[in-house]
Coordinates of C-alpha atoms in Angstrom, one line a residue:
M8 CA 181.9 94.7 -12.9
K9 CA 182.5 92.5 -10.7
A10 CA 180.2 93.9 -7.7
I11 CA 177.3 93.2 -11.1
V12 CA 178.7 90.0 -12.4
S13 CA 178.2 89.0 -8.2
I14 CA 174.7 90.2 -7.8
Q15 CA 173.5 88.6 -11.1
N16 CA 174.2 85.6 -9.7
L17 CA 173.2 85.4 -7.6
A18 CA 170.0 86.8 -8.4
S19 CA 170.0 83.9 -10.4
E20 CA 170.0 82.1 -7.9
F21 CA 167.5 83.2 -5.4
V22 CA 165.4 82.0 -8.9
L23 CA 166.8 79.2 -9.5
T24 CA 166.1 78.1 -5.8
F25 CA 163.2 79.9 -4.5
W26 CA 160.9 80.6 -7.4
T27 CA 160.8 76.8 -9.6
P28 CA 159.7 74.9 -7.3
V29 CA 157.2 77.7 -5.9
F30 CA 156.1 77.3 -9.7
V31 CA 156.4 74.1 -9.8
A32 CA 154.1 73.1 -7.0
I33 CA 151.4 75.6 -8.3
F34 CA 151.4 73.7 -11.3
I35 CA 151.3 70.5 -9.8
A36 CA 148.3 72.3 -7.3
I37 CA 146.3 73.8 -10.2
V38 CA 146.5 70.3 -12.2
V39 CA 145.6 68.5 -8.7
Y40 CA 142.1 70.3 -9.3
A41 CA 141.2 69.9 -12.7
L42 CA 141.6 66.3 -12.6
R43 CA 139.5 66.0 -8.8
P44 CA 136.3 63.6 -9.6
R45 CA 134.5 65.8 -7.9
N46 CA 134.9 68.7 -9.8
K47 CA 133.6 67.2 -13.1
A48 CA 129.9 68.5 -13.1
L49 CA 131.3 72.0 -13.0
F50 CA 133.8 71.5 -15.6
D51 CA 131.2 69.1 -17.7
A52 CA 129.0 72.1 -17.4
A53 CA 131.6 75.0 -18.5
A54 CA 132.5 73.0 -21.2
K55 CA 128.1 73.1 -22.7
M56 CA 128.4 76.6 -21.7
P57 CA 129.0 78.1 -24.8
L58 CA 127.0 75.6 -26.6
Q59 CA 123.7 76.6 -24.8
E60 CA 120.7 78.9 -26.8
D61 CA 120.1 81.8 -24.8

C-alpha cells in the first residue's frame, strides 16, 4: 500500500510542477491573441455574423 501512495504523490507532483505552468502559458497566449489590435477587424466581423441576413 505504501508504494501506491508514493506513486500517487509522484503523479500529483508531476501535474503541479509541469502541467499547471503549461496551461497557464496557453491561457495567457490565448488572451494575448484575442486582445491584439491586429485581430480587432476579424473579431468584429465574426461578432456581426449572427445578425446578418442571408
